[in-house]
Short mmCIF file of C-alpha atoms in Angstrom, two decimals:
data_model
loop_
_atom_site.label_atom_id
_atom_site.label_comp_id
_atom_site.label_asym_id
_atom_site.label_seq_id
_atom_site.Cartn_x
_atom_site.Cartn_y
_atom_site.Cartn_z
CA ASN A 1119 -5.23 -19.44 11.99
CA ALA A 1120 -7.22 -18.84 8.83
CA GLY A 1121 -4.71 -16.23 7.62
CA VAL A 1122 -6.19 -13.83 5.07
CA THR A 1123 -9.71 -14.64 3.89
CA GLN A 1124 -11.63 -13.06 1.03
CA THR A 1125 -15.26 -13.27 -0.02
CA PRO A 1126 -16.76 -13.84 -2.48
CA LYS A 1127 -14.51 -16.02 -4.66
CA PHE A 1128 -16.34 -15.13 -7.86
CA ARG A 1129 -18.80 -12.43 -8.80
CA ILE A 1130 -20.42 -11.12 -11.97
CA LEU A 1131 -21.70 -7.55 -11.93
CA LYS A 1132 -23.60 -5.47 -14.40
CA ILE A 1133 -22.29 -2.06 -15.39
CA GLY A 1134 -23.27 0.52 -12.79
CA GLN A 1135 -23.88 -1.93 -9.97
CA SER A 1136 -22.02 -1.66 -6.70
CA MET A 1137 -20.51 -4.24 -4.42
CA THR A 1138 -18.13 -4.74 -1.52
CA LEU A 1139 -15.27 -7.21 -1.55
CA GLN A 1140 -14.60 -8.48 1.94
CA CYS A 1141 -11.17 -9.12 3.42
CA ALA A 1142 -10.29 -10.27 6.91
CA GLN A 1143 -7.08 -11.36 8.62
CA ASP A 1144 -6.59 -13.01 12.00
CA MET A 1145 -2.84 -12.46 12.37
CA ASN A 1146 -3.09 -9.06 14.10
CA HIS A 1147 -1.26 -7.44 11.20
CA ASN A 1148 -1.23 -3.66 11.13
CA TYR A 1149 -0.76 -3.27 7.36
CA MET A 1150 -3.38 -4.33 4.84
CA TYR A 1151 -3.49 -3.94 1.07
CA TRP A 1152 -5.77 -4.33 -1.93
CA TYR A 1153 -4.31 -5.25 -5.32
CA ARG A 1154 -5.75 -6.02 -8.69
CA GLN A 1155 -4.20 -8.44 -11.12
CA ASP A 1156 -5.05 -8.15 -14.78
CA PRO A 1157 -4.21 -10.95 -17.25
CA GLY A 1158 -0.51 -11.03 -18.08
CA MET A 1159 0.19 -8.14 -15.76
CA GLY A 1160 1.70 -7.75 -12.36
CA LEU A 1161 -0.17 -6.63 -9.30
CA LYS A 1162 -1.24 -3.04 -9.04
CA LEU A 1163 -1.86 -1.52 -5.63
CA ILE A 1164 -5.32 0.03 -5.22
CA TYR A 1165 -5.37 1.11 -1.58
CA TYR A 1166 -3.52 0.29 1.59
CA SER A 1167 -3.89 0.84 5.31
CA VAL A 1168 -1.23 1.13 8.00
CA GLY A 1169 -3.69 0.61 10.83
CA ALA A 1170 -7.29 0.96 11.92
CA GLY A 1171 -8.72 4.30 10.81
CA ILE A 1172 -5.87 5.06 8.38
CA THR A 1173 -6.04 4.44 4.65
CA ASP A 1174 -4.16 5.77 1.64
CA LYS A 1175 -4.25 5.55 -2.13
CA GLY A 1176 -2.05 3.26 -4.12
CA GLU A 1177 -1.26 3.30 -7.81
CA VAL A 1178 -4.79 2.74 -9.21
CA PRO A 1179 -7.41 4.01 -6.70
CA ASN A 1180 -9.97 5.50 -9.09
CA GLY A 1181 -13.38 3.81 -8.90
CA TYR A 1182 -12.72 2.24 -5.50
CA ASN A 1183 -13.13 3.12 -1.84
CA VAL A 1184 -11.92 1.48 1.35
CA SER A 1185 -12.38 1.74 5.08
CA ARG A 1186 -10.54 0.23 8.03
CA SER A 1187 -12.63 0.39 11.16
CA THR A 1188 -10.94 -2.61 12.79
CA THR A 1189 -7.52 -4.20 12.64
CA GLU A 1190 -9.00 -7.38 11.17
CA ASP A 1191 -11.18 -6.11 8.32
CA PHE A 1192 -10.40 -4.12 5.19
CA PRO A 1193 -13.35 -4.06 2.74
CA LEU A 1194 -13.02 -2.71 -0.80
CA ARG A 1195 -16.04 -0.91 -2.28
CA LEU A 1196 -16.85 -0.55 -5.98
CA GLU A 1197 -19.57 2.10 -6.34
CA LEU A 1198 -20.30 2.12 -10.10
CA ALA A 1199 -18.87 -0.98 -11.69
CA ALA A 1200 -17.26 -0.59 -15.11
CA PRO A 1201 -15.88 -3.23 -17.53
CA SER A 1202 -12.37 -1.88 -16.85
CA GLN A 1203 -12.72 -3.19 -13.29
CA THR A 1204 -12.90 -6.79 -14.50
CA SER A 1205 -9.93 -8.34 -12.74
CA VAL A 1206 -8.78 -10.61 -9.95
CA TYR A 1207 -8.58 -8.79 -6.63
CA PHE A 1208 -6.16 -9.80 -3.92
CA CYS A 1209 -6.10 -8.65 -0.34
CA ALA A 1210 -2.87 -8.91 1.64
CA SER A 1211 -1.59 -8.10 5.09
CA SER A 1212 1.74 -7.68 6.81
CA TYR A 1213 3.19 -6.65 10.15
CA SER A 1214 5.83 -4.00 10.61
CA LEU A 1215 7.13 -2.09 13.59
CA GLN A 1216 8.81 0.36 11.27
CA GLN A 1217 7.38 3.49 9.71
CA VAL A 1218 7.20 1.78 6.35
CA ALA A 1219 6.24 -1.68 5.24
CA THR A 1220 9.23 -3.80 4.40
CA ASP A 1221 8.03 -7.12 5.61
CA THR A 1222 6.48 -10.20 4.06
CA GLN A 1223 2.95 -9.87 2.79
CA TYR A 1224 0.42 -12.65 3.23
CA PHE A 1225 -2.15 -12.93 0.48
CA GLY A 1226 -5.73 -14.09 0.38
CA PRO A 1227 -6.95 -16.49 -2.33
CA GLY A 1228 -8.45 -13.70 -4.46
CA THR A 1229 -11.83 -12.62 -5.81
CA ARG A 1230 -12.47 -12.96 -9.54
CA LEU A 1231 -14.75 -10.14 -10.65
CA THR A 1232 -16.36 -9.78 -14.07
CA VAL A 1233 -18.26 -6.64 -15.05
CA LEU A 1234 -20.56 -7.03 -18.05
CA GLY B 248 10.73 6.12 -8.70
CA ASN B 249 10.46 2.47 -7.78
CA SER B 250 9.96 -0.30 -10.30
CA VAL B 251 10.72 -3.94 -11.00
CA THR B 252 11.52 -5.42 -14.39
CA GLN B 253 11.39 -9.13 -14.78
CA MET B 254 12.11 -11.56 -17.52
CA GLU B 255 9.15 -12.18 -19.76
CA GLY B 256 7.76 -15.64 -20.12
CA PRO B 257 6.43 -18.08 -20.56
CA VAL B 258 9.31 -20.35 -19.71
CA THR B 259 9.11 -24.08 -20.41
CA LEU B 260 11.73 -26.44 -19.02
CA SER B 261 12.22 -30.15 -18.73
CA GLU B 262 12.32 -31.70 -15.30
CA GLU B 263 15.77 -31.42 -13.64
CA ALA B 264 16.80 -28.49 -15.83
CA PHE B 265 18.45 -25.36 -14.41
CA LEU B 266 16.21 -22.34 -13.90
CA THR B 267 17.07 -18.66 -14.00
CA ILE B 268 14.47 -15.90 -13.94
CA ASN B 269 15.97 -12.44 -14.22
CA CYS B 270 14.82 -9.52 -12.12
CA THR B 271 16.23 -6.00 -12.01
CA TYR B 272 14.95 -3.08 -10.00
CA THR B 273 14.99 0.68 -9.67
CA ALA B 274 14.53 2.09 -6.21
CA THR B 275 15.22 5.06 -4.01
CA GLY B 276 16.59 4.29 -0.60
CA TYR B 277 17.41 0.75 0.44
CA PRO B 278 14.75 -1.68 -0.72
CA SER B 279 13.95 -5.15 0.49
CA LEU B 280 13.56 -7.65 -2.35
CA PHE B 281 11.19 -10.58 -2.63
CA TRP B 282 10.23 -13.47 -4.83
CA TYR B 283 6.61 -14.58 -4.61
CA VAL B 284 5.09 -17.64 -6.26
CA GLN B 285 1.51 -18.06 -7.43
CA TYR B 286 0.16 -21.55 -8.07
CA PRO B 287 -2.89 -21.92 -10.31
CA GLY B 288 -6.05 -20.57 -8.70
CA GLU B 289 -4.29 -19.39 -5.56
CA GLY B 290 -2.96 -16.19 -4.05
CA LEU B 291 0.69 -15.26 -3.92
CA GLN B 292 3.00 -16.91 -1.41
CA LEU B 293 6.39 -15.67 -0.30
CA LEU B 294 9.15 -17.82 -1.75
CA LEU B 295 12.20 -15.98 -0.43
CA LYS B 296 13.44 -12.52 0.46
CA ALA B 297 16.58 -10.47 1.08
CA THR B 298 16.69 -7.24 3.04
CA LYS B 299 20.16 -5.87 2.32
CA ALA B 300 22.91 -5.94 -0.26
CA ASP B 301 24.74 -9.29 -0.69
CA ASP B 302 22.08 -11.17 1.28
CA LYS B 303 21.05 -14.47 -0.23
CA GLY B 304 17.49 -15.64 0.18
CA SER B 305 16.76 -19.33 -0.20
CA ASN B 306 13.83 -21.70 0.13
CA LYS B 307 12.76 -25.04 -1.39
CA GLY B 308 15.94 -25.18 -3.49
CA PHE B 309 15.42 -21.69 -4.92
CA GLU B 310 18.00 -18.97 -4.35
CA ALA B 311 18.40 -15.29 -5.14
CA THR B 312 21.19 -12.88 -4.21
CA TYR B 313 20.64 -9.17 -3.63
CA ARG B 314 23.15 -7.46 -5.94
CA LYS B 315 23.22 -3.73 -5.36
CA GLU B 316 25.96 -3.08 -7.94
CA THR B 317 23.84 -4.54 -10.74
CA THR B 318 20.44 -3.76 -9.11
CA SER B 319 19.41 -7.37 -9.62
CA PHE B 320 17.76 -10.20 -7.73
CA HIS B 321 17.75 -13.15 -10.13
CA LEU B 322 15.94 -16.33 -9.10
CA GLU B 323 17.74 -19.66 -9.62
CA LYS B 324 17.11 -23.32 -9.01
CA GLY B 325 19.49 -26.11 -9.91
CA SER B 326 16.94 -28.79 -10.75
CA VAL B 327 13.30 -27.94 -11.33
CA GLN B 328 10.40 -30.29 -10.72
CA VAL B 329 6.96 -30.50 -12.27
CA SER B 330 5.56 -29.16 -8.98
CA ASP B 331 7.49 -25.90 -9.52
CA SER B 332 5.16 -24.97 -12.38
CA ALA B 333 3.70 -21.62 -11.34
CA VAL B 334 3.96 -17.89 -11.92
CA TYR B 335 6.88 -16.17 -10.19
CA PHE B 336 6.81 -12.50 -9.20
CA CYS B 337 9.74 -10.35 -8.23
CA ALA B 338 8.88 -7.50 -5.87
CA LEU B 339 10.45 -4.74 -3.84
CA SER B 340 9.48 -2.63 -0.90
CA SER B 341 11.21 0.63 -0.23
CA TYR B 342 11.93 2.70 2.84
CA THR B 343 10.56 5.69 0.98
CA GLY B 344 6.97 4.51 1.09
CA ASN B 345 4.46 2.00 2.37
CA GLN B 346 4.11 0.24 -0.93
CA PHE B 347 5.26 -2.88 -2.66
CA TYR B 348 6.12 -2.91 -6.34
CA PHE B 349 5.65 -6.11 -8.32
CA GLY B 350 7.03 -7.25 -11.62
CA THR B 351 4.70 -8.57 -14.30
CA GLY B 352 5.32 -12.20 -13.39
CA THR B 353 7.03 -15.05 -15.24
CA SER B 354 5.08 -18.20 -15.98
CA LEU B 355 7.08 -21.40 -15.59
CA THR B 356 5.96 -24.77 -16.91
CA VAL B 357 8.05 -27.83 -16.12
CA ILE B 358 7.40 -30.88 -18.28
CA PRO B 359 8.27 -34.45 -17.24
#
């Protein structure tokens, strides 16, 4: 099992450009998440999904969009990149039979994004 | 609301020293509590967890006990090694929502 994979590992964008951060998991997890980690800060949840076709906003969704067309993939879209979106982005997944996610999350290695 | 407050770092210890990293939480409902570890250049990995009051999570010599009366989940290790150098995150998930809440992380450096 590859676990949670993310591409690319690094990216530099110019202000106003757009890009998609890819995330895939091969563990058949129903829950998937996108976080950002700013220097010296904890993780902030951007968006999450409880299953294919269902997504919801987290704590800091502005400037981002997501989709979940399959169980395996959960891409994060930046439409108009801004310097404030310079961060490290982590995708995670988990499996839960319950209505809410209380189980261990498995993280990808991260994407380091710089917006200049 | 839900939140996690963790001890600020950085923490520097000598090898074989005792480690405590404090974590307290605020939550509605009955949260599960977690410690995650992040090694340089990598994503977070689960270190240990506890799902109900008085549970003790343990792994790789680390321990943490879920204390509902003090709303705490402090991480401890009796004898740290250089390989334990990493950033440690306390986190909770609550039955009131589909979200995890992370602390700001505590950087630990262990020197030989």
